[in-house]
């Protein structure tokens, strides 16, 4: 990608012109340029109609400063004209270079890890054996309260569900003589109606 660069130093002035005739009529441009050629005959002009700006390039810094001092906020064709010193712009290369790959490893997927990067080790899982022991002793329909409710937080309770086969998850001799639990009803899918393709008239 190439970009066009123009060297603009402290000898440049930028004029803010509200009068549109400066950008369309040669007579108005001649009158405008004559104001600045009185300070330096070899002054150069660049017109930017869309921004209503004119860049005036001087070869002498004193001439540019004097023109700005005398013509700033003066009347031109019934409109106020303002002058500003252009900022110094320095571009080392005529091409637009890509940014430095300082944080390129953050791009997904990364090309390679940064220098000195090491994978962190996973921490050992925390097993609450007291909780596992309490749950193993519970039977169907029983519950175990982990946290008691407070005025601002709810309680956390674990309920033991029945096995899908209707058997208890915890062995209990007292449940062997109980009546068998009824089987859960099976969900029957709705049958798709028959479709006979017809002939369109």
PDB file of C-alpha atoms in Angstrom:
ATOM      1  CA  UNK A   1       0.000   0.000   0.000  1.00  0.00           C
ATOM      2  CA  UNK A   2       1.408   3.381  -1.032  1.00  0.00           C
ATOM      3  CA  UNK A   3       0.511   6.769   0.402  1.00  0.00           C
ATOM      4  CA  UNK A   4       1.264  10.150  -1.083  1.00  0.00           C
ATOM      5  CA  UNK A   5       3.166  12.379   1.306  1.00  0.00           C
ATOM      6  CA  UNK A   6       3.741  16.123   1.083  1.00  0.00           C
ATOM      7  CA  UNK A   7       6.334  17.796   3.224  1.00  0.00           C
ATOM      8  CA  UNK A   8       4.787  20.632   5.186  1.00  0.00           C
ATOM      9  CA  UNK A   9       6.954  22.480   7.703  1.00  0.00           C
ATOM     10  CA  UNK A  10       6.681  25.656   9.768  1.00  0.00           C
ATOM     11  CA  UNK A  11       6.626  27.756   6.589  1.00  0.00           C
ATOM     12  CA  UNK A  12       3.094  26.577   5.732  1.00  0.00           C
ATOM     13  CA  UNK A  13      -0.145  28.370   6.552  1.00  0.00           C
ATOM     14  CA  UNK A  14      -3.653  26.925   6.382  1.00  0.00           C
ATOM     15  CA  UNK A  15      -6.404  29.405   5.536  1.00  0.00           C
ATOM     16  CA  UNK A  16      -9.995  28.751   6.564  1.00  0.00           C
ATOM     17  CA  UNK A  17     -12.077  30.425   3.851  1.00  0.00           C
ATOM     18  CA  UNK A  18     -15.882  30.576   3.997  1.00  0.00           C
ATOM     19  CA  UNK A  19     -16.291  32.267   0.617  1.00  0.00           C
ATOM     20  CA  UNK A  20     -16.938  29.557  -1.982  1.00  0.00           C
ATOM     21  CA  UNK A  21     -15.914  31.851  -4.849  1.00  0.00           C
ATOM     22  CA  UNK A  22     -12.264  31.249  -3.967  1.00  0.00           C
ATOM     23  CA  UNK A  23     -12.643  27.610  -5.029  1.00  0.00           C
ATOM     24  CA  UNK A  24     -14.714  28.173  -8.183  1.00  0.00           C
ATOM     25  CA  UNK A  25     -13.954  31.580  -9.735  1.00  0.00           C
ATOM     26  CA  UNK A  26     -10.461  32.420 -11.097  1.00  0.00           C
ATOM     27  CA  UNK A  27     -11.014  36.126 -10.363  1.00  0.00           C
ATOM     28  CA  UNK A  28     -11.590  35.408  -6.665  1.00  0.00           C
ATOM     29  CA  UNK A  29      -8.547  33.122  -6.581  1.00  0.00           C
ATOM     30  CA  UNK A  30      -6.413  35.862  -8.103  1.00  0.00           C
ATOM     31  CA  UNK A  31      -7.529  38.352  -5.474  1.00  0.00           C
ATOM     32  CA  UNK A  32      -6.916  35.818  -2.713  1.00  0.00           C
ATOM     33  CA  UNK A  33      -3.429  34.928  -3.919  1.00  0.00           C
ATOM     34  CA  UNK A  34      -2.497  38.580  -4.349  1.00  0.00           C
ATOM     35  CA  UNK A  35      -2.889  39.092  -0.600  1.00  0.00           C
ATOM     36  CA  UNK A  36      -0.099  36.603   0.123  1.00  0.00           C
ATOM     37  CA  UNK A  37       2.147  37.347  -2.866  1.00  0.00           C
ATOM     38  CA  UNK A  38       2.716  40.760  -1.371  1.00  0.00           C
ATOM     39  CA  UNK A  39       4.733  39.028   1.357  1.00  0.00           C
ATOM     40  CA  UNK A  40       6.512  36.560  -0.944  1.00  0.00           C
ATOM     41  CA  UNK A  41       6.167  36.385  -4.753  1.00  0.00           C
ATOM     42  CA  UNK A  42       6.984  32.658  -5.006  1.00  0.00           C
ATOM     43  CA  UNK A  43       4.308  31.514  -2.569  1.00  0.00           C
ATOM     44  CA  UNK A  44       2.413  28.333  -3.561  1.00  0.00           C
ATOM     45  CA  UNK A  45      -1.267  27.518  -3.051  1.00  0.00           C
ATOM     46  CA  UNK A  46      -3.228  24.290  -2.726  1.00  0.00           C
ATOM     47  CA  UNK A  47      -7.026  24.419  -2.628  1.00  0.00           C
ATOM     48  CA  UNK A  48      -9.195  21.911  -0.723  1.00  0.00           C
ATOM     49  CA  UNK A  49     -12.771  22.744  -1.679  1.00  0.00           C
ATOM     50  CA  UNK A  50     -14.452  20.002   0.369  1.00  0.00           C
ATOM     51  CA  UNK A  51     -12.780  21.246   3.581  1.00  0.00           C
ATOM     52  CA  UNK A  52     -12.934  24.959   2.676  1.00  0.00           C
ATOM     53  CA  UNK A  53      -9.212  25.190   3.286  1.00  0.00           C
ATOM     54  CA  UNK A  54      -6.263  26.606   1.348  1.00  0.00           C
ATOM     55  CA  UNK A  55      -2.676  25.637   2.100  1.00  0.00           C
ATOM     56  CA  UNK A  56      -0.156  28.408   1.514  1.00  0.00           C
ATOM     57  CA  UNK A  57       3.517  27.407   1.365  1.00  0.00           C
ATOM     58  CA  UNK A  58       6.233  29.984   2.025  1.00  0.00           C
ATOM     59  CA  UNK A  59       9.971  29.539   1.551  1.00  0.00           C
ATOM     60  CA  UNK A  60      10.694  32.083   4.301  1.00  0.00           C
ATOM     61  CA  UNK A  61       9.483  31.651   7.856  1.00  0.00           C
ATOM     62  CA  UNK A  62       9.433  35.391   8.519  1.00  0.00           C
ATOM     63  CA  UNK A  63       7.202  36.003   5.502  1.00  0.00           C
ATOM     64  CA  UNK A  64       4.772  33.313   6.680  1.00  0.00           C
ATOM     65  CA  UNK A  65       4.683  34.760  10.197  1.00  0.00           C
ATOM     66  CA  UNK A  66       4.098  38.288   8.915  1.00  0.00           C
ATOM     67  CA  UNK A  67       1.304  37.146   6.598  1.00  0.00           C
ATOM     68  CA  UNK A  68      -0.397  35.355   9.431  1.00  0.00           C
ATOM     69  CA  UNK A  69      -0.032  38.350  11.742  1.00  0.00           C
ATOM     70  CA  UNK A  70      -1.542  40.828   9.268  1.00  0.00           C
ATOM     71  CA  UNK A  71      -4.205  38.740   7.512  1.00  0.00           C
ATOM     72  CA  UNK A  72      -5.564  36.604  10.363  1.00  0.00           C
ATOM     73  CA  UNK A  73      -9.289  37.326  11.006  1.00  0.00           C
ATOM     74  CA  UNK A  74      -9.456  39.838   8.185  1.00  0.00           C
ATOM     75  CA  UNK A  75     -12.365  40.339   5.800  1.00  0.00           C
ATOM     76  CA  UNK A  76     -12.242  38.767   2.345  1.00  0.00           C
ATOM     77  CA  UNK A  77     -15.221  39.179   0.014  1.00  0.00           C
ATOM     78  CA  UNK A  78     -17.504  39.837   2.974  1.00  0.00           C
ATOM     79  CA  UNK A  79     -16.397  36.753   4.934  1.00  0.00           C
ATOM     80  CA  UNK A  80     -13.865  36.400   7.758  1.00  0.00           C
ATOM     81  CA  UNK A  81     -10.649  34.576   6.882  1.00  0.00           C
ATOM     82  CA  UNK A  82      -8.590  32.780   9.495  1.00  0.00           C
ATOM     83  CA  UNK A  83      -4.991  31.601   9.210  1.00  0.00           C
ATOM     84  CA  UNK A  84      -3.222  28.845  11.127  1.00  0.00           C
ATOM     85  CA  UNK A  85       0.308  27.490  11.133  1.00  0.00           C
ATOM     86  CA  UNK A  86       0.408  23.968   9.710  1.00  0.00           C
ATOM     87  CA  UNK A  87       1.816  21.294  11.979  1.00  0.00           C
ATOM     88  CA  UNK A  88       5.064  19.645  11.067  1.00  0.00           C
ATOM     89  CA  UNK A  89       4.527  16.107   9.754  1.00  0.00           C
ATOM     90  CA  UNK A  90       7.447  13.719   9.315  1.00  0.00           C
ATOM     91  CA  UNK A  91       6.988  10.348   7.639  1.00  0.00           C
ATOM     92  CA  UNK A  92      10.147   8.283   7.414  1.00  0.00           C
ATOM     93  CA  UNK A  93       8.985   5.845   4.742  1.00  0.00           C
ATOM     94  CA  UNK A  94       6.805   6.517   1.668  1.00  0.00           C
ATOM     95  CA  UNK A  95       5.006   3.231   2.374  1.00  0.00           C
ATOM     96  CA  UNK A  96       2.560   2.362   5.097  1.00  0.00           C
ATOM     97  CA  UNK A  97       4.421  -0.234   7.169  1.00  0.00           C
ATOM     98  CA  UNK A  98       2.601  -2.892   9.220  1.00  0.00           C
ATOM     99  CA  UNK A  99       2.619  -2.503  13.006  1.00  0.00           C
ATOM    100  CA  UNK A 100       5.352  -4.123  15.038  1.00  0.00           C
ATOM    101  CA  UNK A 101       4.428  -7.667  16.119  1.00  0.00           C
ATOM    102  CA  UNK A 102       4.814  -6.990  19.839  1.00  0.00           C
ATOM    103  CA  UNK A 103       1.504  -8.657  20.733  1.00  0.00           C
ATOM    104  CA  UNK A 104       1.052 -10.875  17.725  1.00  0.00           C
ATOM    105  CA  UNK A 105       0.787 -13.955  19.950  1.00  0.00           C
ATOM    106  CA  UNK A 106      -2.654 -12.744  21.083  1.00  0.00           C
ATOM    107  CA  UNK A 107      -4.067 -13.302  17.590  1.00  0.00           C
ATOM    108  CA  UNK A 108      -6.070 -16.538  17.317  1.00  0.00           C
ATOM    109  CA  UNK A 109      -4.647 -18.945  16.344  1.00  0.00           C
ATOM    110  CA  UNK A 110      -1.250 -17.773  17.582  1.00  0.00           C
ATOM    111  CA  UNK A 111       1.701 -18.257  15.299  1.00  0.00           C
ATOM    112  CA  UNK A 112       4.046 -19.033  18.186  1.00  0.00           C
ATOM    113  CA  UNK A 113       4.116 -18.324  21.934  1.00  0.00           C
ATOM    114  CA  UNK A 114       6.135 -15.348  23.158  1.00  0.00           C
ATOM    115  CA  UNK A 115       9.638 -15.745  24.471  1.00  0.00           C
ATOM    116  CA  UNK A 116       9.675 -17.086  28.027  1.00  0.00           C
ATOM    117  CA  UNK A 117       6.062 -18.289  27.971  1.00  0.00           C
ATOM    118  CA  UNK A 118       5.373 -21.456  29.960  1.00  0.00           C
ATOM    119  CA  UNK A 119       2.147 -23.359  30.286  1.00  0.00           C
ATOM    120  CA  UNK A 120       0.658 -23.121  33.765  1.00  0.00           C
ATOM    121  CA  UNK A 121      -0.019 -26.343  35.632  1.00  0.00           C
ATOM    122  CA  UNK A 122      -3.581 -27.221  36.526  1.00  0.00           C
ATOM    123  CA  UNK A 123      -4.379 -27.083  40.218  1.00  0.00           C
ATOM    124  CA  UNK A 124      -5.378 -30.230  42.077  1.00  0.00           C
ATOM    125  CA  UNK A 125      -9.168 -30.664  42.270  1.00  0.00           C
ATOM    126  CA  UNK A 126     -10.733 -30.039  45.653  1.00  0.00           C
ATOM    127  CA  UNK A 127     -12.801 -33.063  46.798  1.00  0.00           C
ATOM    128  CA  UNK A 128     -15.177 -32.587  49.692  1.00  0.00           C
ATOM    129  CA  UNK A 129     -15.217 -36.065  51.205  1.00  0.00           C
ATOM    130  CA  UNK A 130     -17.615 -35.022  53.953  1.00  0.00           C
ATOM    131  CA  UNK A 131     -20.167 -34.018  51.334  1.00  0.00           C
ATOM    132  CA  UNK A 132     -19.728 -37.265  49.405  1.00  0.00           C
ATOM    133  CA  UNK A 133     -20.136 -39.257  52.588  1.00  0.00           C
ATOM    134  CA  UNK A 134     -23.318 -37.423  53.554  1.00  0.00           C
ATOM    135  CA  UNK A 135     -24.834 -37.879  50.090  1.00  0.00           C
ATOM    136  CA  UNK A 136     -24.018 -41.583  50.020  1.00  0.00           C
ATOM    137  CA  UNK A 137     -26.051 -42.115  53.209  1.00  0.00           C
ATOM    138  CA  UNK A 138     -29.149 -40.445  51.836  1.00  0.00           C
ATOM    139  CA  UNK A 139     -32.081 -42.439  50.521  1.00  0.00           C
ATOM    140  CA  UNK A 140     -34.731 -41.591  47.933  1.00  0.00           C
ATOM    141  CA  UNK A 141     -36.712 -38.510  48.882  1.00  0.00           C
ATOM    142  CA  UNK A 142     -34.213 -37.352  51.498  1.00  0.00           C
ATOM    143  CA  UNK A 143     -32.309 -34.113  51.322  1.00  0.00           C
ATOM    144  CA  UNK A 144     -29.067 -32.623  52.587  1.00  0.00           C
ATOM    145  CA  UNK A 145     -28.691 -28.919  53.321  1.00  0.00           C
ATOM    146  CA  UNK A 146     -25.327 -27.527  52.305  1.00  0.00           C
ATOM    147  CA  UNK A 147     -25.860 -23.909  53.312  1.00  0.00           C
ATOM    148  CA  UNK A 148     -28.437 -22.508  55.674  1.00  0.00           C
ATOM    149  CA  UNK A 149     -30.550 -19.640  54.390  1.00  0.00           C
ATOM    150  CA  UNK A 150     -29.837 -16.114  55.586  1.00  0.00           C
ATOM    151  CA  UNK A 151     -31.912 -12.942  55.301  1.00  0.00           C
ATOM    152  CA  UNK A 152     -30.037 -12.056  52.093  1.00  0.00           C
ATOM    153  CA  UNK A 153     -29.113 -15.454  50.589  1.00  0.00           C
ATOM    154  CA  UNK A 154     -31.128 -18.617  49.873  1.00  0.00           C
ATOM    155  CA  UNK A 155     -30.323 -22.049  51.204  1.00  0.00           C
ATOM    156  CA  UNK A 156     -28.610 -24.741  49.112  1.00  0.00           C
ATOM    157  CA  UNK A 157     -30.242 -28.180  49.451  1.00  0.00           C
ATOM    158  CA  UNK A 158     -29.401 -31.447  47.666  1.00  0.00           C
ATOM    159  CA  UNK A 159     -32.306 -33.816  46.917  1.00  0.00           C
ATOM    160  CA  UNK A 160     -31.709 -37.464  46.058  1.00  0.00           C
ATOM    161  CA  UNK A 161     -33.691 -38.605  43.016  1.00  0.00           C
ATOM    162  CA  UNK A 162     -35.032 -42.081  42.376  1.00  0.00           C
ATOM    163  CA  UNK A 163     -33.267 -44.395  39.979  1.00  0.00           C
ATOM    164  CA  UNK A 164     -34.747 -44.618  36.475  1.00  0.00           C
ATOM    165  CA  UNK A 165     -35.343 -48.349  37.012  1.00  0.00           C
ATOM    166  CA  UNK A 166     -37.326 -47.632  40.154  1.00  0.00           C
ATOM    167  CA  UNK A 167     -34.624 -48.967  42.507  1.00  0.00           C
ATOM    168  CA  UNK A 168     -33.044 -47.016  45.361  1.00  0.00           C
ATOM    169  CA  UNK A 169     -29.578 -45.631  44.821  1.00  0.00           C
ATOM    170  CA  UNK A 170     -28.601 -46.538  48.385  1.00  0.00           C
ATOM    171  CA  UNK A 171     -28.951 -50.098  49.647  1.00  0.00           C
ATOM    172  CA  UNK A 172     -31.622 -50.440  52.304  1.00  0.00           C
ATOM    173  CA  UNK A 173     -32.997 -53.803  53.551  1.00  0.00           C
ATOM    174  CA  UNK A 174     -36.234 -52.224  54.739  1.00  0.00           C
ATOM    175  CA  UNK A 175     -37.269 -51.314  51.176  1.00  0.00           C
ATOM    176  CA  UNK A 176     -37.058 -54.878  49.805  1.00  0.00           C
ATOM    177  CA  UNK A 177     -40.569 -55.817  50.980  1.00  0.00           C
ATOM    178  CA  UNK A 178     -42.219 -52.680  49.640  1.00  0.00           C
ATOM    179  CA  UNK A 179     -44.512 -52.871  46.660  1.00  0.00           C
ATOM    180  CA  UNK A 180     -42.874 -52.314  43.297  1.00  0.00           C
ATOM    181  CA  UNK A 181     -43.144 -48.799  42.031  1.00  0.00           C
ATOM    182  CA  UNK A 182     -45.223 -48.251  38.903  1.00  0.00           C
ATOM    183  CA  UNK A 183     -43.322 -47.786  35.690  1.00  0.00           C
ATOM    184  CA  UNK A 184     -43.110 -44.342  34.242  1.00  0.00           C
ATOM    185  CA  UNK A 185     -45.385 -43.767  31.255  1.00  0.00           C
ATOM    186  CA  UNK A 186     -43.616 -43.923  27.938  1.00  0.00           C
ATOM    187  CA  UNK A 187     -43.937 -40.915  25.676  1.00  0.00           C
ATOM    188  CA  UNK A 188     -45.462 -41.961  22.364  1.00  0.00           C
ATOM    189  CA  UNK A 189     -44.480 -39.893  19.391  1.00  0.00           C
ATOM    190  CA  UNK A 190     -47.257 -38.500  17.214  1.00  0.00           C
ATOM    191  CA  UNK A 191     -47.483 -40.400  13.936  1.00  0.00           C
ATOM    192  CA  UNK A 192     -46.971 -38.399  10.800  1.00  0.00           C
ATOM    193  CA  UNK A 193     -50.080 -38.454   8.580  1.00  0.00           C
ATOM    194  CA  UNK A 194     -49.874 -40.202   5.256  1.00  0.00           C
ATOM    195  CA  UNK A 195     -49.260 -37.984   2.279  1.00  0.00           C
ATOM    196  CA  UNK A 196     -50.331 -38.807  -1.240  1.00  0.00           C
ATOM    197  CA  UNK A 197     -48.832 -36.540  -3.905  1.00  0.00           C
ATOM    198  CA  UNK A 198     -51.501 -35.135  -6.185  1.00  0.00           C
ATOM    199  CA  UNK A 199     -51.354 -33.812  -9.706  1.00  0.00           C
ATOM    200  CA  UNK A 200     -51.804 -30.081 -10.011  1.00  0.00           C
ATOM    201  CA  UNK A 201     -54.248 -28.996 -12.672  1.00  0.00           C
TER     202      UNK A 201
END
